[in-house]
mmCIF file of C-alpha atoms in Angstrom:
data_model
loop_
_atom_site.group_PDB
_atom_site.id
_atom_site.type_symbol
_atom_site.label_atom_id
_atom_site.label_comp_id
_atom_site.label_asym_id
_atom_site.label_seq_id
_atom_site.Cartn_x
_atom_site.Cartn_y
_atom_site.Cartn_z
ATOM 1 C CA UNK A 214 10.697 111.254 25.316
ATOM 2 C CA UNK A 215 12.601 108.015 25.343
ATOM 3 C CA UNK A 216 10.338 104.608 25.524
ATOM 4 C CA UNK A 217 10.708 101.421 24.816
ATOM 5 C CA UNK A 218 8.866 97.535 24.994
ATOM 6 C CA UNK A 219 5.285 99.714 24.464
ATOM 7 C CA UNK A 220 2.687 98.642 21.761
ATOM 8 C CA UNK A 221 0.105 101.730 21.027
ATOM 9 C CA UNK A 222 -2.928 100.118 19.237
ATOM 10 C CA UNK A 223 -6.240 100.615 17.927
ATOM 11 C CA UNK A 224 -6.690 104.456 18.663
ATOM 12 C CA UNK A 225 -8.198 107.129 16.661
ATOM 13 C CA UNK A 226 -7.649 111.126 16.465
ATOM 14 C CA UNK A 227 -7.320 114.051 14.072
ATOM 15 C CA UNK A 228 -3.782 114.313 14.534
ATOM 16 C CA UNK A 229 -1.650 112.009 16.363
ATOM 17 C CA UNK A 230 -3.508 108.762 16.628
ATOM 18 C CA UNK A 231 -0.643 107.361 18.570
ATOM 19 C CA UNK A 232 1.120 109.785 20.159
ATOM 20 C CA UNK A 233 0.676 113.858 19.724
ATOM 21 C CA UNK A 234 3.282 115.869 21.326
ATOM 22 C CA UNK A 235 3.271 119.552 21.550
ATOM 23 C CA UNK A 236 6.336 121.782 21.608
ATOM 24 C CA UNK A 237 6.679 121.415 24.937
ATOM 25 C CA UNK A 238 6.807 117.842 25.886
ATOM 26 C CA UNK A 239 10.456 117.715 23.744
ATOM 27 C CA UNK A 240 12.260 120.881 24.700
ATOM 28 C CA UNK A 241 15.357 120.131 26.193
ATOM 29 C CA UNK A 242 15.201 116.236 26.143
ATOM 30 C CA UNK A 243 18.249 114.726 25.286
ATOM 31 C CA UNK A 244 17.019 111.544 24.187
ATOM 32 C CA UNK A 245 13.863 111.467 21.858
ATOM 33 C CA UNK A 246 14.191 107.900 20.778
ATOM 34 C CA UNK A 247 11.531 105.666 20.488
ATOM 35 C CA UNK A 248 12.751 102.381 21.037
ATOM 36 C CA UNK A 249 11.144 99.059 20.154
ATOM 37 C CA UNK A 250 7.714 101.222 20.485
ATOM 38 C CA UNK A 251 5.056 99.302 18.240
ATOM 39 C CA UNK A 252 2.111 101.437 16.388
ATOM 40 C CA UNK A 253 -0.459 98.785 15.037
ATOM 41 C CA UNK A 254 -4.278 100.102 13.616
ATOM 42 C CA UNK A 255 -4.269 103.488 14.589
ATOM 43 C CA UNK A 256 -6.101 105.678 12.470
ATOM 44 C CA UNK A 257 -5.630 109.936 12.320
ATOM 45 C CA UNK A 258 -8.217 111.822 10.294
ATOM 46 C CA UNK A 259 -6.143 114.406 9.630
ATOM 47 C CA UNK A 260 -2.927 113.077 9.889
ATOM 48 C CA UNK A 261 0.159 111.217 11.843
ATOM 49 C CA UNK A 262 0.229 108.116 13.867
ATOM 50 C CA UNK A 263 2.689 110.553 15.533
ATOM 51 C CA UNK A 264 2.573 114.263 15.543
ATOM 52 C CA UNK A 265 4.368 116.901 17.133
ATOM 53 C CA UNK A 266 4.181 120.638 16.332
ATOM 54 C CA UNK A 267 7.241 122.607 15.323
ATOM 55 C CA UNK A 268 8.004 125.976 17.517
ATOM 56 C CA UNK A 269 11.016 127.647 16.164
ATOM 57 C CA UNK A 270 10.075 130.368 18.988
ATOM 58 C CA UNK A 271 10.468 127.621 21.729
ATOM 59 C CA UNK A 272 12.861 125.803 20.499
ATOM 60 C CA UNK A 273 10.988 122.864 19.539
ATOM 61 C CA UNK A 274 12.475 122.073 15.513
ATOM 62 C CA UNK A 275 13.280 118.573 15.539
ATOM 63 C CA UNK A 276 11.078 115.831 16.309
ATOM 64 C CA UNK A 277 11.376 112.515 17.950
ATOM 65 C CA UNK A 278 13.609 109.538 16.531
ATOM 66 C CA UNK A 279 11.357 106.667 14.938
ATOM 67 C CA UNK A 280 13.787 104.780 13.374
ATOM 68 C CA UNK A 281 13.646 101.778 15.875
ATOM 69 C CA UNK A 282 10.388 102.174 16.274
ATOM 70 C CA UNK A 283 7.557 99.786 14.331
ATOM 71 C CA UNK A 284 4.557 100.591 12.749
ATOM 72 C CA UNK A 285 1.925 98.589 11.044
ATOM 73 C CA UNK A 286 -1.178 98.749 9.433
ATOM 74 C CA UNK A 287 -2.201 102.307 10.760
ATOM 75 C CA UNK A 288 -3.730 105.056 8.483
ATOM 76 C CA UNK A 289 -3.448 108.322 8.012
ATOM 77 C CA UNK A 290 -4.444 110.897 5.755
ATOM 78 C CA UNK A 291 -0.646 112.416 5.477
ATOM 79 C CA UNK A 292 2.435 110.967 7.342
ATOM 80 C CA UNK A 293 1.278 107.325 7.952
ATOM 81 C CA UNK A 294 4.217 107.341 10.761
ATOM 82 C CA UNK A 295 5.100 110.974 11.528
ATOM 83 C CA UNK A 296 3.863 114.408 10.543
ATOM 84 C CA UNK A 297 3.784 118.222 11.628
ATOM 85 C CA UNK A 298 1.981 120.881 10.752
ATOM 86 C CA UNK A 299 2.090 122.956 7.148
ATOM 87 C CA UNK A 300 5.205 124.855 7.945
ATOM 88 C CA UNK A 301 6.292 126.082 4.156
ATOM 89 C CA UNK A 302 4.463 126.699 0.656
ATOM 90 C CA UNK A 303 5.687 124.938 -2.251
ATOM 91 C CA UNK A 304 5.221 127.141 -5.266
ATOM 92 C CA UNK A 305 6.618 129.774 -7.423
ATOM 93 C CA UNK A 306 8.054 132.937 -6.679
ATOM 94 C CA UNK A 307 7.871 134.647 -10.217
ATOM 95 C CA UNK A 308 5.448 134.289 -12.816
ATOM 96 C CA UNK A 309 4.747 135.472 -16.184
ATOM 97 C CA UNK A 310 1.340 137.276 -16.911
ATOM 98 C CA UNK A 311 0.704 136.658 -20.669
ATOM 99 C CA UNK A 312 -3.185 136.957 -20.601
ATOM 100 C CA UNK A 313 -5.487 140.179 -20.539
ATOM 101 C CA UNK A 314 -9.250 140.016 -18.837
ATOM 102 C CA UNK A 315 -9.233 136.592 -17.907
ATOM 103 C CA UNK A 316 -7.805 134.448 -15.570
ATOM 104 C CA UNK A 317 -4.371 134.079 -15.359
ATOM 105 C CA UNK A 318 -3.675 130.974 -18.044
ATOM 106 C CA UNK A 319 -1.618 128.708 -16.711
ATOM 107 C CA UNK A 320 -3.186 128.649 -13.280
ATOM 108 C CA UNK A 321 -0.529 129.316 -10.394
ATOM 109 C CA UNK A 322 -0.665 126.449 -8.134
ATOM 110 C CA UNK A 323 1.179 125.795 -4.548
ATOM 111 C CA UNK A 324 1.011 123.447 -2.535
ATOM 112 C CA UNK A 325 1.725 123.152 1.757
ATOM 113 C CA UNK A 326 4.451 120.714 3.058
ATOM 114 C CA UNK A 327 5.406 119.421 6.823
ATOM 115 C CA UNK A 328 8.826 119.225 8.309
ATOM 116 C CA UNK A 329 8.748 115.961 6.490
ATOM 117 C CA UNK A 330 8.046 117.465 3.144
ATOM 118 C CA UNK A 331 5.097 115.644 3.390
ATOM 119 C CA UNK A 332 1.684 117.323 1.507
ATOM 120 C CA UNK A 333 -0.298 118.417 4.126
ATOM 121 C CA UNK A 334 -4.046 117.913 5.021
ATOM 122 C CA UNK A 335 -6.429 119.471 6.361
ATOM 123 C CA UNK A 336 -8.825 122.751 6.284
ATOM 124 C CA UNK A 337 -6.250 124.888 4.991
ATOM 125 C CA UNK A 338 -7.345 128.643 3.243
ATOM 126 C CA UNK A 339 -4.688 130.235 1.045
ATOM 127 C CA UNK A 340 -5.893 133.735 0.375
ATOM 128 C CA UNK A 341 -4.192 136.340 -2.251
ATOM 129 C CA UNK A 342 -3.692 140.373 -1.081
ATOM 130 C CA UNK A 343 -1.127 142.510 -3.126
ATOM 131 C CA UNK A 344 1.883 143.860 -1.542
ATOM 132 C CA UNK A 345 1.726 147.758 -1.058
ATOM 133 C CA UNK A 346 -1.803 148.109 -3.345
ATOM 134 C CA UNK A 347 -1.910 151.778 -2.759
ATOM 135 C CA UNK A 348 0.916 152.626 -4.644
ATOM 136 C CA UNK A 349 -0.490 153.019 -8.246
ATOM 137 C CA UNK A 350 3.325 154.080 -9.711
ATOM 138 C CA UNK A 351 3.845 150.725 -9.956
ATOM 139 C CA UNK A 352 0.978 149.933 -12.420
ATOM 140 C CA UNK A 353 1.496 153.640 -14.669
ATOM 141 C CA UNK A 354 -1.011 155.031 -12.268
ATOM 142 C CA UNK A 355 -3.404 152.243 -12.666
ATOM 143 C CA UNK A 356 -5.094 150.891 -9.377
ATOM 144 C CA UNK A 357 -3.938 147.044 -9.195
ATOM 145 C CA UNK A 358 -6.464 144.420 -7.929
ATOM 146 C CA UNK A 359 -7.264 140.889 -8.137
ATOM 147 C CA UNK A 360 -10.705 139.156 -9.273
ATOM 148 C CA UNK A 361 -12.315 135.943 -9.892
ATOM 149 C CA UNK A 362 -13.777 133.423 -7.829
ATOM 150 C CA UNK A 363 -10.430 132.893 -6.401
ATOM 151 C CA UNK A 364 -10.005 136.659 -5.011
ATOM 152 C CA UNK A 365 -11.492 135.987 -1.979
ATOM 153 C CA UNK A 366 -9.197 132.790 -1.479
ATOM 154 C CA UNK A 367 -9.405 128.593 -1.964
ATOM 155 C CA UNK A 368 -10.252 126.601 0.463
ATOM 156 C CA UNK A 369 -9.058 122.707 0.889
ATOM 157 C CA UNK A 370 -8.375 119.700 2.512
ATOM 158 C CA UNK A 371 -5.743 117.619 0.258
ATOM 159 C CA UNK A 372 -3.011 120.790 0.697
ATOM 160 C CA UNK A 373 -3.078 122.038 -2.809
ATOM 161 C CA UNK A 374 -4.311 124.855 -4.621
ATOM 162 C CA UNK A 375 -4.839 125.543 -8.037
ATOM 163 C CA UNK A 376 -6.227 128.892 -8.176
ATOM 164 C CA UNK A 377 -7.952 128.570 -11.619
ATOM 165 C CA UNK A 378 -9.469 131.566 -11.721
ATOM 166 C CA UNK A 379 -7.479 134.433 -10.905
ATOM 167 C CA UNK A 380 -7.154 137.760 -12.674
ATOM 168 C CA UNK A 381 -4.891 139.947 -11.710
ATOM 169 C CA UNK A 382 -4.640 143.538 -12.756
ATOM 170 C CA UNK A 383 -2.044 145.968 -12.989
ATOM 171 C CA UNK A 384 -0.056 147.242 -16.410
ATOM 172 C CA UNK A 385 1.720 145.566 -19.434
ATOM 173 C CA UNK A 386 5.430 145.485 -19.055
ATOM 174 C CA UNK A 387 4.840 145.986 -15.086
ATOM 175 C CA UNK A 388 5.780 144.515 -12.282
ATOM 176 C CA UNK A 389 3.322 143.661 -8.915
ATOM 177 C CA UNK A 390 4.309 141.434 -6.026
ATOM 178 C CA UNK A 391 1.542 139.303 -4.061
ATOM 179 C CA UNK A 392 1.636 137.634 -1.040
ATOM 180 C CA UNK A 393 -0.358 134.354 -0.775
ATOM 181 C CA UNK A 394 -1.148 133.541 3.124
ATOM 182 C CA UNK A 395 -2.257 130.325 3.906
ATOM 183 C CA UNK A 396 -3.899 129.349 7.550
ATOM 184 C CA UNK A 397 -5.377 126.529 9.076
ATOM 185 C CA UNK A 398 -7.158 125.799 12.280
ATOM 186 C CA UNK A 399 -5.333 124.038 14.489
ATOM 187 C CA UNK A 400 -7.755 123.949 18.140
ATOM 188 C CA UNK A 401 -5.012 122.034 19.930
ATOM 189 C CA UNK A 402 -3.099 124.631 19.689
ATOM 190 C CA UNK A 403 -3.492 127.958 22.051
ATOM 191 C CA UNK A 404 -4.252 131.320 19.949
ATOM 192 C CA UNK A 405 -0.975 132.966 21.338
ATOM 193 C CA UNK A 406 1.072 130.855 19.014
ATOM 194 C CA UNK A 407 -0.335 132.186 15.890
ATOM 195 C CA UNK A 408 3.527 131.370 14.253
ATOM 196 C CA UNK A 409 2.621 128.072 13.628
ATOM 197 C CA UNK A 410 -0.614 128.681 11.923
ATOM 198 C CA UNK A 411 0.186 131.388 9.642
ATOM 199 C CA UNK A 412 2.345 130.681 6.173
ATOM 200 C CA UNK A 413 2.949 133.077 3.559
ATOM 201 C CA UNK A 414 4.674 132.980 0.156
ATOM 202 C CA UNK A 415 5.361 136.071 -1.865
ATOM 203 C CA UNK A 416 5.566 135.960 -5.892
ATOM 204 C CA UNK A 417 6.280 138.627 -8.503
ATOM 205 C CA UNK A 418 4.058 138.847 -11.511
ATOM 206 C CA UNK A 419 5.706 140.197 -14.864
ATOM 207 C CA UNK A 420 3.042 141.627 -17.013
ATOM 208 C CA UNK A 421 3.911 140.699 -20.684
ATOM 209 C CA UNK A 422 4.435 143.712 -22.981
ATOM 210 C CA UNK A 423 1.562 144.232 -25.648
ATOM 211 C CA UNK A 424 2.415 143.056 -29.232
ATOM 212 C CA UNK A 425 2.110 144.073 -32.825
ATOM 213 C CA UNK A 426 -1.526 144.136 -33.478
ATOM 214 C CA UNK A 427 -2.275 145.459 -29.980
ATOM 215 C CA UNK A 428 -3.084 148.283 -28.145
ATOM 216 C CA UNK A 429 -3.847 149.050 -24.618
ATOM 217 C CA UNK A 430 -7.128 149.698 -23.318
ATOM 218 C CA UNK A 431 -7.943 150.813 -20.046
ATOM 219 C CA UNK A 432 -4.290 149.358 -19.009
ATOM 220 C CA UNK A 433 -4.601 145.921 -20.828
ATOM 221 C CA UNK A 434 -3.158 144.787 -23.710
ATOM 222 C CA UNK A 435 -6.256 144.209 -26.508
ATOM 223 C CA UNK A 436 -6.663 143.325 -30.241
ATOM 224 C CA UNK A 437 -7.077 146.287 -32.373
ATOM 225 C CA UNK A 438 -10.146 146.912 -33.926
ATOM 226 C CA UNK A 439 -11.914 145.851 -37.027
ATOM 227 C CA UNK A 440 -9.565 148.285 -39.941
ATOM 228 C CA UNK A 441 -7.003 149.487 -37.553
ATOM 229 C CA UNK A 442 -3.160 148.336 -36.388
ATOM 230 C CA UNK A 443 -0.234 148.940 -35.081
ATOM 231 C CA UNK A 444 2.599 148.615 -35.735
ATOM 232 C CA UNK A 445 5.043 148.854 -32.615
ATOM 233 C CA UNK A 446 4.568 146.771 -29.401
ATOM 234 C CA UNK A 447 6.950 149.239 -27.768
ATOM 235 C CA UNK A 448 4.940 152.548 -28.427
ATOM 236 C CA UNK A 449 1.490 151.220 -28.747
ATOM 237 C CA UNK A 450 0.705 153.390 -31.892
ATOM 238 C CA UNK A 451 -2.650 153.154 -32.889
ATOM 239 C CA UNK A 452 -3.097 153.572 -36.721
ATOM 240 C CA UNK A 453 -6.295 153.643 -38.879
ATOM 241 C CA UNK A 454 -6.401 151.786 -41.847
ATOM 242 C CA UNK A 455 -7.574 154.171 -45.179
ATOM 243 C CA UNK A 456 -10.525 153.620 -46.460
ATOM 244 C CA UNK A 457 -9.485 153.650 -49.802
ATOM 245 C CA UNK A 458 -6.459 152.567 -50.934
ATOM 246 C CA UNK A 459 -4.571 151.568 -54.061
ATOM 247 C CA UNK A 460 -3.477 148.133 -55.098
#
C-alpha cells in the first residue's frame, strides 16, 4: 500500500469508511505509507476512517503508516483515523472475593482495546465459564458455579463491561480461576479465521476467609445466629451462648 496526491471523501461504512484493508492486502509490502492521502467527512459506524485487521497467523501485525497522511472532519465511533479489531482485554487478573450470596461487591470490570489501545466498539459478548469446574477439590468438595444475571454473559457496544451482578461460588479461603471470553461478529471476515474474533482473559478469585462472628454454611461464610458465636475465624467453631449466665 503506498499512495499519494488522493483525497477519500464523503463515504460511509461500519468499519473502514475510507479505506478497510484485510490481512492480506499488506503482507509482504515494503512500503505501507500513505502519503499526502487526504480523509475529509467520512463517517464509520463502528469504527475507523481506516481499518485493517491484525493476523498474527498471516503475518499481518503492523498496519499502514498515516503519519503524512491528513484527515479532517470524519467520524467514527472508535479510532477517528485508524483502528483494528478488539485484540486484548483490559482487566484484572486476580481478585479478592470478600462477599457471601450476593454479587461480587466491587463489580469486576474489563474492558476490549485495538492495536491502538483504542476502546473498542461494537457488538461485543464477554461471557464467564470456570476453568476445570469438575474438580470440586478445589472448593473442599463443594461444586463451584457462577449466578446472576451476568452468568450467562454481557452484551455491549461501547467495549466495556461491568458485570454487576455476578456471584460466584466456591469456598472461603479458596482459590477458583475463570476465564472471561469475549467475541464479536465480524461478517467481513471469513469463519476460518476464528483467531481474530475470539479473546479471552483468565483471573483468579481468592475467597476471603470467614471472620470472628462467622460460620460457614453450606460453604459460605454467614453471621452466626441470634445467641451464638465464635470465636476463631480459622476453625469456624460454632459456640452457643448459655442461657443463663452470671454477671
Amino acid at each position: 500500500v503506498a499512495s499519494s496526491m488522493l483525497t477519500i471523501a464523503n463515504n460511509s461504512a461500519e468499519r473502514g469508511s475510507g479505506i478497510y484493508m484485510d490481512s492480506i492486502a499488506l503482507i509482504n509490502n515494503q512500503n505501507n505509507a500513505l502519503t499526502a492521502v487526504t480523509f475529509i467527512d467520512n463517517y464509520a459506524s463502528v469504527g475507523g476512517t481506516i481499518y485493517w485487521i491484525y493476523d498474527s497467523n498471516s503475518g499481518m501485525m503492523k498496519g499502514p503508516n498515516i503519519d503524512d497522511a491528513i484527515f479532517s472532519n470524519n467520524k467514527a465511533n472508535y479510532g477517528i483515523e485508524i483502528a483494528t479489531q478488539g485484540l486484548e482485554i483490559i482487566g484484572p487478573s486476580s481478585y479478592e472475593v470478600t462477599v457471601y450470596n450476593e454479587p461480587l461487591n466491587p463489580a469486576v470490570n474489563f474492558e476490549v482495546v485495538d492495536f491502538y489501545n483504542q476502546t473498542v466498539h461494537g457488538d461485543v459478548k464477554m461471557t464467564p465459564t470456570i476453568i476445570d469446574s469438575t474438580n470440586r477439590t478445589q472448593c473442599e468438595q463443594q461444586f463451584p458455579y457462577v449466578s446472576g444475571i451476568n452468568a450467562a454473559g454481557l452484551s455491549v457496544k461501547h467495549g466495556y463491561f461491568n458485570f454487576t451482578s455476578l456471584e460466584i461460588f466456591c469456598y472461603p479461603s479458596k482459590k477458583l480461576q475463570l476465564q472471561f471470553r469475549a467475541e464479536s461478529s465480524l461478517p467481513e471476515i471469513s469463519s476460518t479465521r476464528n483467531n481474530v474474533l475470539s479473546l479471552s482473559k483468565k483471573v483468579q478469585f481468592q475467597f476471603r476467609n470467614c471472620t470472628k462472628g462467622e460460620t460457614i454454611d453450606n460453604g459460605r461464610c454467614v453471621p452466626c445466629s441470634n445467641g451464638s458465636y465464635s470465636l476463631s475465624a480459622v476453625s469456624y467453631t460454632h459456640l452457643t451462648l448459655p442461657t443463663n449466665r452470671e454477671v
